[in-house]
PDB file of C-alpha atoms in Angstrom:
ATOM      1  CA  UNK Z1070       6.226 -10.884  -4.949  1.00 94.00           C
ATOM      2  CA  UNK Z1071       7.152 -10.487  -1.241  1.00 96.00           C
ATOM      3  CA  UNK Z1072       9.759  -7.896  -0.009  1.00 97.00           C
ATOM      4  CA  UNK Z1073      10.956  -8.281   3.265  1.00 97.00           C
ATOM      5  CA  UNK Z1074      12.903  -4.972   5.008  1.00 95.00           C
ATOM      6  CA  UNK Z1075      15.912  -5.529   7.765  1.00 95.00           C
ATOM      7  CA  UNK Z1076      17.447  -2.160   9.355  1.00 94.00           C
ATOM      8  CA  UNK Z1077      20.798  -2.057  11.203  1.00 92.00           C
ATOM      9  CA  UNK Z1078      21.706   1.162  11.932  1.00 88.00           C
ATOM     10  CA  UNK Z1079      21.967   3.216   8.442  1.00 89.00           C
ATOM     11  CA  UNK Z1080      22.176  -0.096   6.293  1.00 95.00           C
ATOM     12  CA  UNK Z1081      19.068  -0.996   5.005  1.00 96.00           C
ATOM     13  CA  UNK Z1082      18.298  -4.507   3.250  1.00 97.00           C
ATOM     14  CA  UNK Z1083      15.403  -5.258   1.401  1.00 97.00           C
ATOM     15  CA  UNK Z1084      14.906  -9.224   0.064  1.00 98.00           C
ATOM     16  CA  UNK Z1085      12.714  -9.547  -2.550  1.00 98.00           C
ATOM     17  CA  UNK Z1086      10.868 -12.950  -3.460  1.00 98.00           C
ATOM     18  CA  UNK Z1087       9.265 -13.811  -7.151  1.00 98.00           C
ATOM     19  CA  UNK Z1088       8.829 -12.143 -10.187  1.00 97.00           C
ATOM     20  CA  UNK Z1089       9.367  -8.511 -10.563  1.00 97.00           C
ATOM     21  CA  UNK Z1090       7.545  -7.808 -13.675  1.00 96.00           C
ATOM     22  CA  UNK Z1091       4.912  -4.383 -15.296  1.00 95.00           C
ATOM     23  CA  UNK Z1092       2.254  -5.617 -12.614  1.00 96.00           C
ATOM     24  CA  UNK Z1093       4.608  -6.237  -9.510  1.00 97.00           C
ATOM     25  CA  UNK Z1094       6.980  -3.175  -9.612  1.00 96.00           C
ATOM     26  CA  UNK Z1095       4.971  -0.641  -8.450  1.00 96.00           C
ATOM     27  CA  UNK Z1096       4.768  -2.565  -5.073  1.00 96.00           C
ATOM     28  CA  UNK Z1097       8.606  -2.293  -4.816  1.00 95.00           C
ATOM     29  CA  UNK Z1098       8.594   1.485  -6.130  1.00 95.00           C
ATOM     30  CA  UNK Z1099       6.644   1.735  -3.212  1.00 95.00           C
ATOM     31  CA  UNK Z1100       8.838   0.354  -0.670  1.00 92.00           C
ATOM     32  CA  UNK Z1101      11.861   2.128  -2.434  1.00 93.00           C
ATOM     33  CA  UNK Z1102      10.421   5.257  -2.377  1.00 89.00           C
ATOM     34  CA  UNK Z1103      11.362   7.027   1.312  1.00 84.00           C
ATOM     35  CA  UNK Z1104      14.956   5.903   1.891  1.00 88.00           C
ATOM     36  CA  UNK Z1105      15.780   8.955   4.354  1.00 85.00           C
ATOM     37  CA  UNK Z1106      18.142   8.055   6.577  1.00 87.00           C
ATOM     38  CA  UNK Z1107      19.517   5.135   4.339  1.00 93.00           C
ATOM     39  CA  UNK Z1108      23.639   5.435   4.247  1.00 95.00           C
ATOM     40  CA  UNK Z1109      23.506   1.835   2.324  1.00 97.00           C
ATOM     41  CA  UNK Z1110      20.479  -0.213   0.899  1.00 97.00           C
ATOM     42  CA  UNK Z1111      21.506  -3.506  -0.103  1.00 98.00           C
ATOM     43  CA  UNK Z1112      18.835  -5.449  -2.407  1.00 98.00           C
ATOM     44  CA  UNK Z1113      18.963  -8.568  -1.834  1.00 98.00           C
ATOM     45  CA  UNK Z1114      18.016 -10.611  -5.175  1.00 97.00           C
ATOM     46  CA  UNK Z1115      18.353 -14.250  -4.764  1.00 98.00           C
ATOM     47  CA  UNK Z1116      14.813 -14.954  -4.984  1.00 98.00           C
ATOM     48  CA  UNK Z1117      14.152 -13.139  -8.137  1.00 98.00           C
ATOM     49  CA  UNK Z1118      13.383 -15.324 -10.899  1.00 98.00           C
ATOM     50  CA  UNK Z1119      12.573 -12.795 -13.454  1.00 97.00           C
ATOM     51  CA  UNK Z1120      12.781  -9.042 -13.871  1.00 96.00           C
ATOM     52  CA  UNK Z1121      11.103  -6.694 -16.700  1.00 95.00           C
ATOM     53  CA  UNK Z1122      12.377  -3.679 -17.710  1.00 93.00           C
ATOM     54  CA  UNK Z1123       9.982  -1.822 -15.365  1.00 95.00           C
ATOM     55  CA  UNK Z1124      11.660  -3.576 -12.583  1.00 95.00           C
ATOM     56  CA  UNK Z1125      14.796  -2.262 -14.271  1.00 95.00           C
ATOM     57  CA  UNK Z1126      13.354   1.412 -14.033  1.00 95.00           C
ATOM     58  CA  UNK Z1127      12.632   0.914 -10.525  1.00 95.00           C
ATOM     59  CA  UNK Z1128      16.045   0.069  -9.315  1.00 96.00           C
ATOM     60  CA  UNK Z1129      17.502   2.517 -11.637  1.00 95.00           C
ATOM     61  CA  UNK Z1130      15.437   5.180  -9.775  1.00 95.00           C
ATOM     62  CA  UNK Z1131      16.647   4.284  -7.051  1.00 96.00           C
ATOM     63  CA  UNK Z1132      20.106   4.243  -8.013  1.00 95.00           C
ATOM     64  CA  UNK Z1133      19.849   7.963  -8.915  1.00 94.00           C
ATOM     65  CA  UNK Z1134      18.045   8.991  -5.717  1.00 93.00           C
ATOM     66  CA  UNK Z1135      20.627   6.993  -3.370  1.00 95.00           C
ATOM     67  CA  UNK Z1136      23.457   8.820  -5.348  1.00 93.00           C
ATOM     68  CA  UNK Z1137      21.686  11.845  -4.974  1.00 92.00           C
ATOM     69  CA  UNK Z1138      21.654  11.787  -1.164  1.00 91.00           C
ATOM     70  CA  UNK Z1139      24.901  10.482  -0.947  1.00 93.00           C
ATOM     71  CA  UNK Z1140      24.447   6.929  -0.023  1.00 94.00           C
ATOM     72  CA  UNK Z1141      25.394   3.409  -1.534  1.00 96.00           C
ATOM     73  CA  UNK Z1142      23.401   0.654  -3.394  1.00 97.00           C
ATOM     74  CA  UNK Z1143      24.268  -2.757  -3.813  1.00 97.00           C
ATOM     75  CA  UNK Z1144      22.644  -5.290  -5.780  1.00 97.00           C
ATOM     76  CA  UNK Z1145      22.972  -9.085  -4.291  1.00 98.00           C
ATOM     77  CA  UNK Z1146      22.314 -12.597  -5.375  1.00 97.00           C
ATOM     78  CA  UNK Z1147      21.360 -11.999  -8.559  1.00 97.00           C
ATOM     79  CA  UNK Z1148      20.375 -15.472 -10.487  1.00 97.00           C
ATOM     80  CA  UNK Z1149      21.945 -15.946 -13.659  1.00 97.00           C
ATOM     81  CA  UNK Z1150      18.717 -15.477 -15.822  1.00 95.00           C
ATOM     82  CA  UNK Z1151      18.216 -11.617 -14.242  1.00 96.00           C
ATOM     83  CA  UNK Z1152      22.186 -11.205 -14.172  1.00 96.00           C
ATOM     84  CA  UNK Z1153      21.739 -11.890 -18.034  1.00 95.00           C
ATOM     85  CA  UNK Z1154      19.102  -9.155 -18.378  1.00 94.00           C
ATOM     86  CA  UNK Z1155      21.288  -6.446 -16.582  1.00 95.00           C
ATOM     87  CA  UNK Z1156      24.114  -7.507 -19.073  1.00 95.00           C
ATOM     88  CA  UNK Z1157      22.147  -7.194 -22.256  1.00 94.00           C
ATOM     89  CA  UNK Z1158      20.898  -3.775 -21.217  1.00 93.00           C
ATOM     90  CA  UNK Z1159      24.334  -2.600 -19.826  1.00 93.00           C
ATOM     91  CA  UNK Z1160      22.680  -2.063 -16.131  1.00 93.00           C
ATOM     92  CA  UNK Z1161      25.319  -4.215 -15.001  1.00 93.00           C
ATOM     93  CA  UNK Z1162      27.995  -1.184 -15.056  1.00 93.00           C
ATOM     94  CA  UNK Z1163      25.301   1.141 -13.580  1.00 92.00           C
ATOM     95  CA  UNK Z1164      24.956  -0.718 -10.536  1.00 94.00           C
ATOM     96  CA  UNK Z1165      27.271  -2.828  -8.091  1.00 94.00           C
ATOM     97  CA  UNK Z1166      26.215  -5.981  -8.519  1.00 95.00           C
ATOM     98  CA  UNK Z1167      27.904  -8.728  -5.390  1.00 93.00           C
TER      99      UNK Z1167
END
């Protein structure tokens, strides 16, 4: 998996590449895990091929602490295989999915 950051101003986006599986999520936990100063993260998801429900967990924390501080998540380019996964699981009403 490679994960790729881009700041403009208070907007972060983060582009993650490959499979985010058990073994690969704690690297993006990781790179989730100090958002101070983040007024918008936007994750971009076009290159995911796959995602486990520990990726799942991962954004879902997320979620919570970007609500928390009062900022915004987005979810982006999800592929159809992962957008199926967020609709079996009902994630796709807990996050904004463009």
């Amino acid at each position: 998996m490679d994960i790729v950051k881009k700041t403009e101003g208070g907007k972060l986006t983060i582009v993650v590449t490959g499979r985010v599986d058990t073994t690969t999520s704690p690297q993006l936990a990781a790179e989730l895990e100090n958002l101070s100063g983040v007024e918008k993260l936007e994750l971009d998801m076009s290159g995911v091929p796959y995602m486990s429900s520990a990726g799942l967990r991962c954004l879902l924390v997320t979620q919570k602490a970007m609500m928390k501080s009062g900022g915004e998540m987005v979810i982006s380019g999800v592929v159809p295989a992962v957008r199926e996964v967020f609709d079996i699981t009902g994630f796709s009403d807990l996050f904004t999915l463009v």
